[in-house]
JSON list of C-alpha atoms in Angstrom, two decimals:
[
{"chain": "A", "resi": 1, "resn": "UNK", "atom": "CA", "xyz": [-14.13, 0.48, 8.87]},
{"chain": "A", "resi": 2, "resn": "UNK", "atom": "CA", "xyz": [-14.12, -0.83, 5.53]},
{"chain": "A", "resi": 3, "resn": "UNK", "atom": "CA", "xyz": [-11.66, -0.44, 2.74]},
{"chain": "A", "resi": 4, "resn": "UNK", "atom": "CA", "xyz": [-13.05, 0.69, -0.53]},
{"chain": "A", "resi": 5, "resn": "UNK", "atom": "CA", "xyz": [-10.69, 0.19, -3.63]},
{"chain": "A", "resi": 6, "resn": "UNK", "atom": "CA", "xyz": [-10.43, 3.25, -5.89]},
{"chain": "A", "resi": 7, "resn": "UNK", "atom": "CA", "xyz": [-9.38, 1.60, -8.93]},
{"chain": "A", "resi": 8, "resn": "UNK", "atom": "CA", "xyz": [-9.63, 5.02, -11.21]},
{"chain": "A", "resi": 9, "resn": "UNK", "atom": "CA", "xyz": [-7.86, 7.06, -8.50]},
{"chain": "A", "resi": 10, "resn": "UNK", "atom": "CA", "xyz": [-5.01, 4.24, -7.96]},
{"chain": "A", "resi": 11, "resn": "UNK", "atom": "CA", "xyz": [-5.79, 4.82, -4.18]},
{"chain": "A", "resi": 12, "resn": "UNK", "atom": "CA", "xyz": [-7.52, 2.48, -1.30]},
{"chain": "A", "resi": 13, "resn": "UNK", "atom": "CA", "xyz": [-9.28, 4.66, 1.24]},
{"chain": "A", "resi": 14, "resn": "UNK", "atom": "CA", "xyz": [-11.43, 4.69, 4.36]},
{"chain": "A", "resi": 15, "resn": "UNK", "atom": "CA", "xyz": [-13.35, 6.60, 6.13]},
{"chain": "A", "resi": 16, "resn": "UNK", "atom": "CA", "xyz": [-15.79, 9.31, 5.31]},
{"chain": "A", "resi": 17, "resn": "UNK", "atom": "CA", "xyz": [-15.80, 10.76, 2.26]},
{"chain": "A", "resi": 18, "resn": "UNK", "atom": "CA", "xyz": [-15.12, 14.87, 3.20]},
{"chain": "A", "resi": 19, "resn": "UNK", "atom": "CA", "xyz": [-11.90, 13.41, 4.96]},
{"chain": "A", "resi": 20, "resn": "UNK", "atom": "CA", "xyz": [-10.82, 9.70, 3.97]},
{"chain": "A", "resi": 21, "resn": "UNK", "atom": "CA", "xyz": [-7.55, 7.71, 4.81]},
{"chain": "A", "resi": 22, "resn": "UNK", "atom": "CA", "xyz": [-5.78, 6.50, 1.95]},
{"chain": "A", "resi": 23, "resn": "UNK", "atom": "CA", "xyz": [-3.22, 4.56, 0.74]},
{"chain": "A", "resi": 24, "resn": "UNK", "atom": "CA", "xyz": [-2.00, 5.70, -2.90]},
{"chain": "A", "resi": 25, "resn": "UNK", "atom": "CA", "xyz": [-0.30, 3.66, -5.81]},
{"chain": "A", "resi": 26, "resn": "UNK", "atom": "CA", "xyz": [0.97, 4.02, -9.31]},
{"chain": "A", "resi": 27, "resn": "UNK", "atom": "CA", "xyz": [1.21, 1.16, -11.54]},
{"chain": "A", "resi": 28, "resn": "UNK", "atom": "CA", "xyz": [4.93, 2.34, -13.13]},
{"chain": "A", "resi": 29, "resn": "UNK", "atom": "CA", "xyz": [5.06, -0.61, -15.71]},
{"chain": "A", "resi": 30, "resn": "UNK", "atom": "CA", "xyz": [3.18, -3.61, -16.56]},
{"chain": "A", "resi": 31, "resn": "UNK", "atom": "CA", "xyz": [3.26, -6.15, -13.49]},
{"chain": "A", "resi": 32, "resn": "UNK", "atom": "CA", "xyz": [4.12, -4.40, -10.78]},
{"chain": "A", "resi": 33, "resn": "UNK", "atom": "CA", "xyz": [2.19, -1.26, -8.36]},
{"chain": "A", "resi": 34, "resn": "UNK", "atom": "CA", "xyz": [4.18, 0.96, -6.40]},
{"chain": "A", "resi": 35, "resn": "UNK", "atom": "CA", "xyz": [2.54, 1.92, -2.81]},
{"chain": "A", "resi": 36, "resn": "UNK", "atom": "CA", "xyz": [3.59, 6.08, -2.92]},
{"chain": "A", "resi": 37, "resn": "UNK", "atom": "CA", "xyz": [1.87, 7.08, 0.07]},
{"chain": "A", "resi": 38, "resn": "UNK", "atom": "CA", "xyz": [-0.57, 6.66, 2.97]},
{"chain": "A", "resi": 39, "resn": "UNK", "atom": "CA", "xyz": [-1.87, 9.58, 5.02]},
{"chain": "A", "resi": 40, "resn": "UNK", "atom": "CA", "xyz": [-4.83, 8.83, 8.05]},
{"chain": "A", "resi": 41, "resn": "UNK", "atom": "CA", "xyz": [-6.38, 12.35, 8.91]},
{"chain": "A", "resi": 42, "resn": "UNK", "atom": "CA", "xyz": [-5.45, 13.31, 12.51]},
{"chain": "A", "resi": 43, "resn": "UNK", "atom": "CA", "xyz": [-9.21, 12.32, 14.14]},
{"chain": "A", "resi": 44, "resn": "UNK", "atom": "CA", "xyz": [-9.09, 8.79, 12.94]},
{"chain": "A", "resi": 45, "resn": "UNK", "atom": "CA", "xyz": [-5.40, 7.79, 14.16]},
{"chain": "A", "resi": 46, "resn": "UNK", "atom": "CA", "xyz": [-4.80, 5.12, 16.73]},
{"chain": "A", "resi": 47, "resn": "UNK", "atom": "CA", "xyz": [-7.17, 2.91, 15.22]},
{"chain": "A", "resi": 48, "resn": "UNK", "atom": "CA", "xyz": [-5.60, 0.98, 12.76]},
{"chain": "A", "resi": 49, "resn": "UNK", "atom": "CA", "xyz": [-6.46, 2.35, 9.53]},
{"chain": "A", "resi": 50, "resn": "UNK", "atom": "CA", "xyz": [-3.18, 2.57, 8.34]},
{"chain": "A", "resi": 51, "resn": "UNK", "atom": "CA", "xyz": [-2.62, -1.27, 8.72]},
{"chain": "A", "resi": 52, "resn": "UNK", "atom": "CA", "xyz": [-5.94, -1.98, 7.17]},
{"chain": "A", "resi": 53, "resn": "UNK", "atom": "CA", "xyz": [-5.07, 0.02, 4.10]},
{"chain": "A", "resi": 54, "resn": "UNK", "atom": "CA", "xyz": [-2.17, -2.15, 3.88]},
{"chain": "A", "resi": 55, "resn": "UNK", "atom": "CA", "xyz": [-3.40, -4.90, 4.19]},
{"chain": "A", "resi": 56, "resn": "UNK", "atom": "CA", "xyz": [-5.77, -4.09, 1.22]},
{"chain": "A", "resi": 57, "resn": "UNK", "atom": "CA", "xyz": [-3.23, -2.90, -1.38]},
{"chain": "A", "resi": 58, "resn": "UNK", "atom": "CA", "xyz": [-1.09, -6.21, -0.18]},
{"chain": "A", "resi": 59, "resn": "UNK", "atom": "CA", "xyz": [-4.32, -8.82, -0.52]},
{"chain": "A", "resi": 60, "resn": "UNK", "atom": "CA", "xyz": [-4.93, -6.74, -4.21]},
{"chain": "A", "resi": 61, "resn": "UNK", "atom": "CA", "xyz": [-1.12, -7.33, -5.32]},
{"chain": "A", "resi": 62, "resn": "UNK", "atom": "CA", "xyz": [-1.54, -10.90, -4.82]},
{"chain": "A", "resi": 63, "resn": "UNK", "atom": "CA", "xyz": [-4.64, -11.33, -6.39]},
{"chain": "A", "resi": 64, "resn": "UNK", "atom": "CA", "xyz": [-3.36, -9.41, -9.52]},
{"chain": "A", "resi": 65, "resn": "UNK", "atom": "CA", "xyz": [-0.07, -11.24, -9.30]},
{"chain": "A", "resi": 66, "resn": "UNK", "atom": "CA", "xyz": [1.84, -8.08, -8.88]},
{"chain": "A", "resi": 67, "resn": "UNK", "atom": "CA", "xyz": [5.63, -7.43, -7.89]},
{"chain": "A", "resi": 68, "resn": "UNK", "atom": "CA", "xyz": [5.54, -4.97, -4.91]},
{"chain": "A", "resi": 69, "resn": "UNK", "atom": "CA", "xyz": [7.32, -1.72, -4.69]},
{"chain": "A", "resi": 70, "resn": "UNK", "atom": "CA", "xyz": [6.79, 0.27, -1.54]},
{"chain": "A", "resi": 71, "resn": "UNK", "atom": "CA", "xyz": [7.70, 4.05, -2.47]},
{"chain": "A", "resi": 72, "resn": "UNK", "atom": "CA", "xyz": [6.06, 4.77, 0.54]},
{"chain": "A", "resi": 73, "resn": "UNK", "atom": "CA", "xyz": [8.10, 4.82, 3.91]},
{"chain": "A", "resi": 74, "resn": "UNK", "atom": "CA", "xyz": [5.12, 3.64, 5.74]},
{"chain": "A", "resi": 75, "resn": "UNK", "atom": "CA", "xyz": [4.23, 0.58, 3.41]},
{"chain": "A", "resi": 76, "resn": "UNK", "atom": "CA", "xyz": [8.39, -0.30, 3.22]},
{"chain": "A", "resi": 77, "resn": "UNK", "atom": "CA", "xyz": [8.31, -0.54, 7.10]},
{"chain": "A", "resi": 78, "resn": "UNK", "atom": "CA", "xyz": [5.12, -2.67, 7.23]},
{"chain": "A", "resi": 79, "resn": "UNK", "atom": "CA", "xyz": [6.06, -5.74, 4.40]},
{"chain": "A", "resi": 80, "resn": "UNK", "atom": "CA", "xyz": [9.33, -5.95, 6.01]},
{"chain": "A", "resi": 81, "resn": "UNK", "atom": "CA", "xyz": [7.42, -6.32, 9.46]},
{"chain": "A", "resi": 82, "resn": "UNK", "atom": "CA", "xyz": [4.86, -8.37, 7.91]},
{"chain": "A", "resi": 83, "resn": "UNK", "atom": "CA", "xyz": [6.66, -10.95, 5.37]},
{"chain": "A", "resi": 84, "resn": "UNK", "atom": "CA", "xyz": [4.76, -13.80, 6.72]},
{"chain": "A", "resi": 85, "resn": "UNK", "atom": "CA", "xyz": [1.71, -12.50, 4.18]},
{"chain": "A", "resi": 86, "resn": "UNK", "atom": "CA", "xyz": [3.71, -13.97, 1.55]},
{"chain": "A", "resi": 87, "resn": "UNK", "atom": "CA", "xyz": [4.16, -10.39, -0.30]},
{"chain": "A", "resi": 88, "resn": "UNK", "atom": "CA", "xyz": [8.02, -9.68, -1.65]},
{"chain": "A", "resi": 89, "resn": "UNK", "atom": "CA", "xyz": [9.09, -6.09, -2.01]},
{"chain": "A", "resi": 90, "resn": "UNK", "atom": "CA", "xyz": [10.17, -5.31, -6.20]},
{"chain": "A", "resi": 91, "resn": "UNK", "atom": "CA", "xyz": [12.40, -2.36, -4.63]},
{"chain": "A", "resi": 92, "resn": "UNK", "atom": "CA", "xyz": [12.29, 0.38, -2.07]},
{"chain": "A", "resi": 93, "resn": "UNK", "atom": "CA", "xyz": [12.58, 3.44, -3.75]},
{"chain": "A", "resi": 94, "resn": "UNK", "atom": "CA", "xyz": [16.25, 4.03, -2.42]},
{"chain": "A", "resi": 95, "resn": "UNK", "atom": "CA", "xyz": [17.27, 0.76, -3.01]},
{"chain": "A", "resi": 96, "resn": "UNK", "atom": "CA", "xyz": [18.11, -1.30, -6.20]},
{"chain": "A", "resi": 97, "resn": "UNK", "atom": "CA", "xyz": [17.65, -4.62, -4.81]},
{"chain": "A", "resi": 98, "resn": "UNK", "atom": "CA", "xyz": [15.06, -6.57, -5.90]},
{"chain": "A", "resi": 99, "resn": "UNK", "atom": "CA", "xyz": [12.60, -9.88, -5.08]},
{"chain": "A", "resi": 100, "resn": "UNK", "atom": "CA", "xyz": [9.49, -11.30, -6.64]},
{"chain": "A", "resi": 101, "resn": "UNK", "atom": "CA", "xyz": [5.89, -11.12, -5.20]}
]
């Protein structure tokens, strides 16, 4: 399915319209989005959508040259599974550490 970006409503979703996926973000301060949280509606689990959102907000960070923070529990398990995309984490949202994009 594709991934439409939501720029105005700081969300990536998929899906039809009545019911999308989505992954949501804030931009907190200058330079840097925070993934807050993805929800796939029941029907269209087990297909991927969740992944593909990802993969979305991660390929917009880069291009945007943002630092990564991954409120979400769902996003902070899939960029540390996935560091080979060459995406850092800023922070988790119980953590304090941080890294660069």
């Amino acid at each position: 399915m594709a991934i439409q970006h939501d720029a105005a409503g700081n969300r990536f979703t998929s899906g039809p319209a009545a019911q999308p996926a989505e992954l949501v973000y804030t931009l907190p301060e200058p330079g840097v989005i925070d993934f807050v949280h993805t929800f796939v509606p029941e029907a269209q689990r087990g297909q991927g959508l969740a992944e593909q959102l990802a993969q979305a907000g991660l390929a917009y960070a880069r291009q945007q040259h943002l630092r990564v923070r991954t409120s979400c529990e769902f996003m902070q398990a899939y960029v540390q599974k996935n560091r080979e995309q060459g995406v850092g984490k800023e922070r988790h949202a119980d953590e304090g550490s941080s890294s660069p994009a």
